mmCIF file of C-alpha atoms in Angstrom:
data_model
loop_
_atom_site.group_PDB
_atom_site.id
_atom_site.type_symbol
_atom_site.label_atom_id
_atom_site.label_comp_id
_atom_site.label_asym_id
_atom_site.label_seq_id
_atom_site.Cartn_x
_atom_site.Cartn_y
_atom_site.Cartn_z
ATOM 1 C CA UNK A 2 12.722 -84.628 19.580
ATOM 2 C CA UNK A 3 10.012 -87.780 18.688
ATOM 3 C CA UNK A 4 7.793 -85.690 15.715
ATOM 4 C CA UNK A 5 4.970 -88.212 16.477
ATOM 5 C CA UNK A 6 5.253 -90.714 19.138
ATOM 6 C CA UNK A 7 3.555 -94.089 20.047
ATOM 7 C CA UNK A 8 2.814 -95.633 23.023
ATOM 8 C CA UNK A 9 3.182 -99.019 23.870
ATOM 9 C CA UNK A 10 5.951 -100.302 21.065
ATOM 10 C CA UNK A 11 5.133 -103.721 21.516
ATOM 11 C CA UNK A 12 1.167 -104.520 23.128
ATOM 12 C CA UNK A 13 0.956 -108.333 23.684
ATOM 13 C CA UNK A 14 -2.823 -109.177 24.924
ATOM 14 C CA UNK A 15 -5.153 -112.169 25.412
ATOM 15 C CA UNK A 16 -8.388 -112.585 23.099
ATOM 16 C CA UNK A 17 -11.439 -110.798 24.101
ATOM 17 C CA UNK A 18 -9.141 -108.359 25.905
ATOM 18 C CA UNK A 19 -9.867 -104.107 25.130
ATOM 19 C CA UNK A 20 -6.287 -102.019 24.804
ATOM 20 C CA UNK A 21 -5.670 -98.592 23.942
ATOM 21 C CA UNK A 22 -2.677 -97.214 21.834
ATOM 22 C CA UNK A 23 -1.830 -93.745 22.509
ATOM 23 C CA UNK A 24 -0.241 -91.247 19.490
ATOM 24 C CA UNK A 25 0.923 -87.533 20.016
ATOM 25 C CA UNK A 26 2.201 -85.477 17.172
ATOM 26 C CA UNK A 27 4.366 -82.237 18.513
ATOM 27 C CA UNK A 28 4.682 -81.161 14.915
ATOM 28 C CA UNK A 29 1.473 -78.919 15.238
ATOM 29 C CA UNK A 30 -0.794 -80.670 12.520
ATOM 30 C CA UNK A 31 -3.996 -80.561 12.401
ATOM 31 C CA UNK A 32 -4.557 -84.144 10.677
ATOM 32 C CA UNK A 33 -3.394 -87.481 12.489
ATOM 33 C CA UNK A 34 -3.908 -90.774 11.311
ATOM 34 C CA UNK A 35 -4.334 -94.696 11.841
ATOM 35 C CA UNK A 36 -3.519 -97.484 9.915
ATOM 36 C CA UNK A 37 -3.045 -100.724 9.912
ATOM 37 C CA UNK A 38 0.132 -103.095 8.683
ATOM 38 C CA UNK A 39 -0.686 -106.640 8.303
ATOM 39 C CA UNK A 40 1.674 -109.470 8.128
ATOM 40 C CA UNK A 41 2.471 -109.028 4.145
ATOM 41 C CA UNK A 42 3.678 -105.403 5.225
ATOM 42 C CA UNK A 43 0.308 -104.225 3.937
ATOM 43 C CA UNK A 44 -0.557 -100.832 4.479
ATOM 44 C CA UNK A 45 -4.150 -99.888 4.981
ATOM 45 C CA UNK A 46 -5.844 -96.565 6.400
ATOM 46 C CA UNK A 47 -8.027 -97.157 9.043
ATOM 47 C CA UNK A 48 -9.059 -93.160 9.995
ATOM 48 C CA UNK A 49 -8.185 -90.122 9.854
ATOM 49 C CA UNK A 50 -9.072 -87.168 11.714
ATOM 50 C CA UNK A 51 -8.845 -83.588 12.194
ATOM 51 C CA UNK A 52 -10.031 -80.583 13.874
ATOM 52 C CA UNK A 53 -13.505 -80.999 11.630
ATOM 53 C CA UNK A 54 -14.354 -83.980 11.204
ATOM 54 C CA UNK A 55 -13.329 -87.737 11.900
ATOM 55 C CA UNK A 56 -13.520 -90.116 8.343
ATOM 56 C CA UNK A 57 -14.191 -92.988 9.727
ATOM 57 C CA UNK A 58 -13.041 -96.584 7.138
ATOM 58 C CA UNK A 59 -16.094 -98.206 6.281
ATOM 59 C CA UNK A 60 -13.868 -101.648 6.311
ATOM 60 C CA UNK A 61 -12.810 -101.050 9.703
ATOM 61 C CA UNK A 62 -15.142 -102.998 12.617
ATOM 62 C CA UNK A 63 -16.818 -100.605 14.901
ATOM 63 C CA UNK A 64 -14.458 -102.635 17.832
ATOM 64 C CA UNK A 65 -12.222 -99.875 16.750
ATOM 65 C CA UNK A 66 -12.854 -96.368 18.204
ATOM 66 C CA UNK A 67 -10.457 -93.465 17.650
ATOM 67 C CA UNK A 68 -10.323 -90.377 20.488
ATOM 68 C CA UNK A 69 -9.215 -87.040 20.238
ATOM 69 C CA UNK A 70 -8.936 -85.465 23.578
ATOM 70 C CA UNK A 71 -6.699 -82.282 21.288
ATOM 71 C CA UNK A 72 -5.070 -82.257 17.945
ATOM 72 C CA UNK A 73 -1.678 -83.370 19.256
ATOM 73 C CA UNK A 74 -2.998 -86.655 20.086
ATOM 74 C CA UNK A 75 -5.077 -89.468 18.373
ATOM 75 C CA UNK A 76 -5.837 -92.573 20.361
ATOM 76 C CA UNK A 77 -7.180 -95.939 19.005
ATOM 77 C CA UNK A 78 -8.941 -98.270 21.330
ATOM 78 C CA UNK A 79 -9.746 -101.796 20.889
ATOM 79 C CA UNK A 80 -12.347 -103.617 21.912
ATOM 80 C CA UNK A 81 -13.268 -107.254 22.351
ATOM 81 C CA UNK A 82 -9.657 -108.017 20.683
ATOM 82 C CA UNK A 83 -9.831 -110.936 17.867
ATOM 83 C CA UNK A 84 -6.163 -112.828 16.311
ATOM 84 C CA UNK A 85 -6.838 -111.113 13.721
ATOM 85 C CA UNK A 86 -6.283 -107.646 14.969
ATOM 86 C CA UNK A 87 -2.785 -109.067 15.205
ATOM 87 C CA UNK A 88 -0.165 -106.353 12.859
ATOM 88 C CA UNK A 89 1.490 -103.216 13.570
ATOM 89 C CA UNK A 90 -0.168 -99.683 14.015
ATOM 90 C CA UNK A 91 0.762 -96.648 12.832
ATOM 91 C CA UNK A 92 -0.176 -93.320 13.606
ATOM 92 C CA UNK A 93 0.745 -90.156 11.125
ATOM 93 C CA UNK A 94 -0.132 -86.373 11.229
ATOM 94 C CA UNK A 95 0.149 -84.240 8.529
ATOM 95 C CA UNK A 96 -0.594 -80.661 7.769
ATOM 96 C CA UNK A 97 -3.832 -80.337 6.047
ATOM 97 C CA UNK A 98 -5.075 -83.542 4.044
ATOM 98 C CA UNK A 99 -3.991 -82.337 0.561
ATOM 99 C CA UNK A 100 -0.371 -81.779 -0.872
ATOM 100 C CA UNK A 101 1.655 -82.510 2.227
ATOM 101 C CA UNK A 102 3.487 -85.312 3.375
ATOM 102 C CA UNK A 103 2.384 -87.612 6.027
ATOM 103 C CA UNK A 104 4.813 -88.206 9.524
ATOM 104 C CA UNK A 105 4.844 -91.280 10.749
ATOM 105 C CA UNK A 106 5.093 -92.925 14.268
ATOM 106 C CA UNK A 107 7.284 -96.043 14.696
ATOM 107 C CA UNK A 108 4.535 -97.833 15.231
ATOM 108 C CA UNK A 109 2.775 -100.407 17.968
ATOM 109 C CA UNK A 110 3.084 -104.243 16.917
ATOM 110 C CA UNK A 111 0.096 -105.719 18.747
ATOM 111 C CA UNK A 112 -0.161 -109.753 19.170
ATOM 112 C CA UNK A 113 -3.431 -111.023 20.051
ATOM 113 C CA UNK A 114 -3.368 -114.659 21.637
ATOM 114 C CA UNK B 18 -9.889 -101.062 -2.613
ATOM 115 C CA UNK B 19 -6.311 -101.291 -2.779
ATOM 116 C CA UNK B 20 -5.221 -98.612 -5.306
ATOM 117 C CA UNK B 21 -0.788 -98.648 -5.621
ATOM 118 C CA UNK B 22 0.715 -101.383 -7.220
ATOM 119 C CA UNK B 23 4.309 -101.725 -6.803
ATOM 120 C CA UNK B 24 6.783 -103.683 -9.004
ATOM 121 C CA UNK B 25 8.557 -105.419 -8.383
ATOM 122 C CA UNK B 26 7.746 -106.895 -5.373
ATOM 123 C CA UNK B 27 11.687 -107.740 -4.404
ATOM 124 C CA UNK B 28 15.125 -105.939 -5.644
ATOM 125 C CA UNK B 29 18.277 -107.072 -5.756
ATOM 126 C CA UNK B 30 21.042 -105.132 -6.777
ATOM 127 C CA UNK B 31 24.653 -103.943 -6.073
ATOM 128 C CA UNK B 32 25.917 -100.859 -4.300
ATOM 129 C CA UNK B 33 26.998 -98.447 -6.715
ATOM 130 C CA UNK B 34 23.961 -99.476 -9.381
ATOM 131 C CA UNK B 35 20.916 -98.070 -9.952
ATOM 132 C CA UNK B 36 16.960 -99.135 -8.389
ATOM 133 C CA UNK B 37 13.931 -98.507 -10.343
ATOM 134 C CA UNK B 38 10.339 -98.844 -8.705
ATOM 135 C CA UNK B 39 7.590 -99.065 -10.561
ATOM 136 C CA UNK B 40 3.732 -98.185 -9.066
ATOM 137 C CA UNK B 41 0.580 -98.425 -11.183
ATOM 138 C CA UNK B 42 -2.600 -97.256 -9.422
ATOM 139 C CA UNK B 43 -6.251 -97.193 -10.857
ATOM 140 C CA UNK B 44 -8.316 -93.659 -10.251
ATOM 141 C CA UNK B 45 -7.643 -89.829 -10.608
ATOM 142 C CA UNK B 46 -5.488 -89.394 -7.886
ATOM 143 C CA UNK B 47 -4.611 -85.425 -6.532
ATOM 144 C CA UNK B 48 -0.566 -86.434 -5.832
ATOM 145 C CA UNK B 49 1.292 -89.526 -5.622
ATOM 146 C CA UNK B 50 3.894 -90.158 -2.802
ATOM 147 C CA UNK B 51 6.713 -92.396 -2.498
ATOM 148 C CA UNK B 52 7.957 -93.395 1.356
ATOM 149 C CA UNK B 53 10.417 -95.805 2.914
ATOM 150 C CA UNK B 54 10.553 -98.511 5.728
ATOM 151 C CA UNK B 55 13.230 -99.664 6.970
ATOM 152 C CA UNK B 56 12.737 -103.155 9.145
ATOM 153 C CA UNK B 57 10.997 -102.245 11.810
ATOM 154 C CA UNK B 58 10.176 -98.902 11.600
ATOM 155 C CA UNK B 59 7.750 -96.468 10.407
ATOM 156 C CA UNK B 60 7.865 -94.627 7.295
ATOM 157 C CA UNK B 61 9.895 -92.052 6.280
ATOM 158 C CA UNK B 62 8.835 -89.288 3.377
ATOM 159 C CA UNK B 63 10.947 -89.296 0.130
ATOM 160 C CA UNK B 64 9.289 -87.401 -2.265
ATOM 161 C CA UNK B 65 5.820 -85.623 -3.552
ATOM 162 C CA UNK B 66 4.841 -85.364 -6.773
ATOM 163 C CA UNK B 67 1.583 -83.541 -8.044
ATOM 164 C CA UNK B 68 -1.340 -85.114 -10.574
ATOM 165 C CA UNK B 69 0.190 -81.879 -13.015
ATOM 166 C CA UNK B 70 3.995 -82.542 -12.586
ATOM 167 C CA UNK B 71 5.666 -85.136 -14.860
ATOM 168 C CA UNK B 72 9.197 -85.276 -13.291
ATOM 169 C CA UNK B 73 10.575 -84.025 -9.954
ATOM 170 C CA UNK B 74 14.189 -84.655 -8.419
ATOM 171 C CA UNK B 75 15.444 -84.614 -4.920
ATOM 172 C CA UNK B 76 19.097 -85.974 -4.493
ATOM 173 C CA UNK B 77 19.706 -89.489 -5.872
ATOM 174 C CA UNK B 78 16.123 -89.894 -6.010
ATOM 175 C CA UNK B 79 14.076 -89.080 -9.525
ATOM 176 C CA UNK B 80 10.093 -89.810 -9.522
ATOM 177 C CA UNK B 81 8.174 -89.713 -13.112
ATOM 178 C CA UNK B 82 4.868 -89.675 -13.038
ATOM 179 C CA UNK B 83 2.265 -90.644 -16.131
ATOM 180 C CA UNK B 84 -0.944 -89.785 -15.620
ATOM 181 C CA UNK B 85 -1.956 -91.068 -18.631
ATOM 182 C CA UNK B 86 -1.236 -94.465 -18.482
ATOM 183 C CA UNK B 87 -1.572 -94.093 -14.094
ATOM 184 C CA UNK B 88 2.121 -95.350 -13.823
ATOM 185 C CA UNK B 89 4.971 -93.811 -11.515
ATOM 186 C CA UNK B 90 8.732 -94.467 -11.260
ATOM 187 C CA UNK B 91 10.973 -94.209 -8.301
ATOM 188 C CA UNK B 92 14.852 -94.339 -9.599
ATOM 189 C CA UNK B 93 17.531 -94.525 -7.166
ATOM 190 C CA UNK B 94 20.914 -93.592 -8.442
ATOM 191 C CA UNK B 95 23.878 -94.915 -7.220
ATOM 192 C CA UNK B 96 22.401 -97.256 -4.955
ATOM 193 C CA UNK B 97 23.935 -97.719 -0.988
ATOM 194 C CA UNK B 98 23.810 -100.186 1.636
ATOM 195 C CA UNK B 99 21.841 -97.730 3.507
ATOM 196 C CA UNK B 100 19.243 -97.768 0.916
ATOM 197 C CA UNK B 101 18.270 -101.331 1.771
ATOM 198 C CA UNK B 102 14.473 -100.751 2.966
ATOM 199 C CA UNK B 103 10.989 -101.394 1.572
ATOM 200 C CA UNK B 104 9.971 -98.361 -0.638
ATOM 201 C CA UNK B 105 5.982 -97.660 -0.927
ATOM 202 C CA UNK B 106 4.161 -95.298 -3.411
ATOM 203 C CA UNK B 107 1.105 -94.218 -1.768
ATOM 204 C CA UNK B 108 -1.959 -91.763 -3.859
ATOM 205 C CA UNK B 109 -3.756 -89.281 -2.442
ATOM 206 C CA UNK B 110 -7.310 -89.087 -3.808
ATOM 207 C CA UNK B 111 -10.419 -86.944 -3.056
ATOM 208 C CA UNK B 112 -13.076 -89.123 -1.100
ATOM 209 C CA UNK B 113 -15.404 -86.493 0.077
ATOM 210 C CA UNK B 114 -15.655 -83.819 -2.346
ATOM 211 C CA UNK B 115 -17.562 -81.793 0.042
ATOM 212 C CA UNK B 116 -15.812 -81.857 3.039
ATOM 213 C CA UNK B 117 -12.553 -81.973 0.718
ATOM 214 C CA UNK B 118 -11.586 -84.842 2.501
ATOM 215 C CA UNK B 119 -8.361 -87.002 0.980
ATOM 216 C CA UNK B 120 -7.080 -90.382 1.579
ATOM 217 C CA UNK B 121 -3.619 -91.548 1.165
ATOM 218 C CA UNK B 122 -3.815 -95.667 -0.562
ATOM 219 C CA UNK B 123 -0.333 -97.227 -0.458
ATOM 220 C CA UNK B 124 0.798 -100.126 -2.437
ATOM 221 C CA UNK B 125 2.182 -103.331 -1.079
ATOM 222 C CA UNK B 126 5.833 -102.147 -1.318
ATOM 223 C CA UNK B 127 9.184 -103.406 -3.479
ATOM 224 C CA UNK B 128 11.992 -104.746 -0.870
ATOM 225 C CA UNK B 129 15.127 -103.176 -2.109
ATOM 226 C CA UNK B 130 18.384 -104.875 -1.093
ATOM 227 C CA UNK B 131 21.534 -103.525 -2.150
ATOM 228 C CA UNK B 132 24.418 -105.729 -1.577
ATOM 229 C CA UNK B 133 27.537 -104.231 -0.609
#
């Protein structure tokens, strides 16, 4: 059984376009995550979010809204896609924010063109 | 603000020897967390250690951590093939007191390769 799950693998989309990448967690956390891998395997929180509040990155554009419809699932939408928005996504849920270990997804490789 | 700092940035090394990761990171930080990524994938957990633990063990892995001079160490012992992956230290630090929100800051990673 997928712990936490993304959805698509591989998003390849045209400038200017809005996408959506979809994350569920079955591990029963109440803390799921974005973040962003750039080309030099960078790794960079973008939010994170649980049942009380949402900490939103003050580096990240507002292009980039996160939705919660429940705590098994975090979605990150895109709008008004730019090249550089080009790297792979990760999603993670964890219990609590403090002294436990993040999961992670396998994460969504998005190409902008 | 980019807080890890791994060294170095590539290892290479033979099966059977042993890998030693270096991170150095900046502020206070609540625990410090090394992970792994193999090519393609996401990250995997290794190991946890708290601001007020110095040394912690968990199979062929060891992690020191120095608070003092805000230094960590990831050894691998008897390195295998299989442990060929890029190994991150990420910290946790407080960024909200008040709503006792944390944030987990990884470095940019060593790329271990252990030749067979």
């Amino acid at each position: 059984d997928t712990a936490v799950s993304q959805t698509p693998k591989y998003l390849v989309t045209q400038m200017g376009n809005d996408k959506s990448i979809k994350c569920e967690q079955n591990l029963g956390h109440d803390t799921m995550y974005w973040y962003k891998q750039d080309s030099k395997k960078f790794l960079k929180i973008m939010f994170s979010y649980n049942n009380k509040e949402l900490i939103i990155n003050e580096t990240v554009p507002n292009r980039f809204s996160p939705k919660s419809p429940d705590k098994a699932h975090l979605n990150l939408h895109i709008n008004s896609l730019e090249l550089g928005d080009s790297a792979v996504y990760f999603c993670a849920s964890s219990q609590g924010q403090g002294n436990n270990e993040q999961f992670f997804g396998p994460g969504t490789r998005l190409t902008v063109l | 603000s980019q807080q890890g700092e791994e060294d170095p940035q590539a290892l290479s090394i033979q099966e059977g020897e042993n890998a030693t990761m270096n991170c150095s990171y900046k502020t206070s930080i609540n625990n410090l967390q090394w992970y792994r990524q193999n090519s393609g994938r996401g990250l995997v957990h290794l190991i946890l250690i708290r601001s007020n633990e110095r040394e912690k063990h968990s199979g062929r892995l060891r992690v020191t951590l120095d608070t003092s001079k805000k230094s960590s160490s990831l050894l691998i012992t008897a390195s295998r093939a299989a442990d060929t992956a890029s190994y991150f230290c990420a910290t946790l630090t407080l960024i909200y007191s008040g709503a006792g929100s944390y944030q987990l800051t990884f470095g940019k990673g060593t790329k271990l390769s252990v030749i067979p």
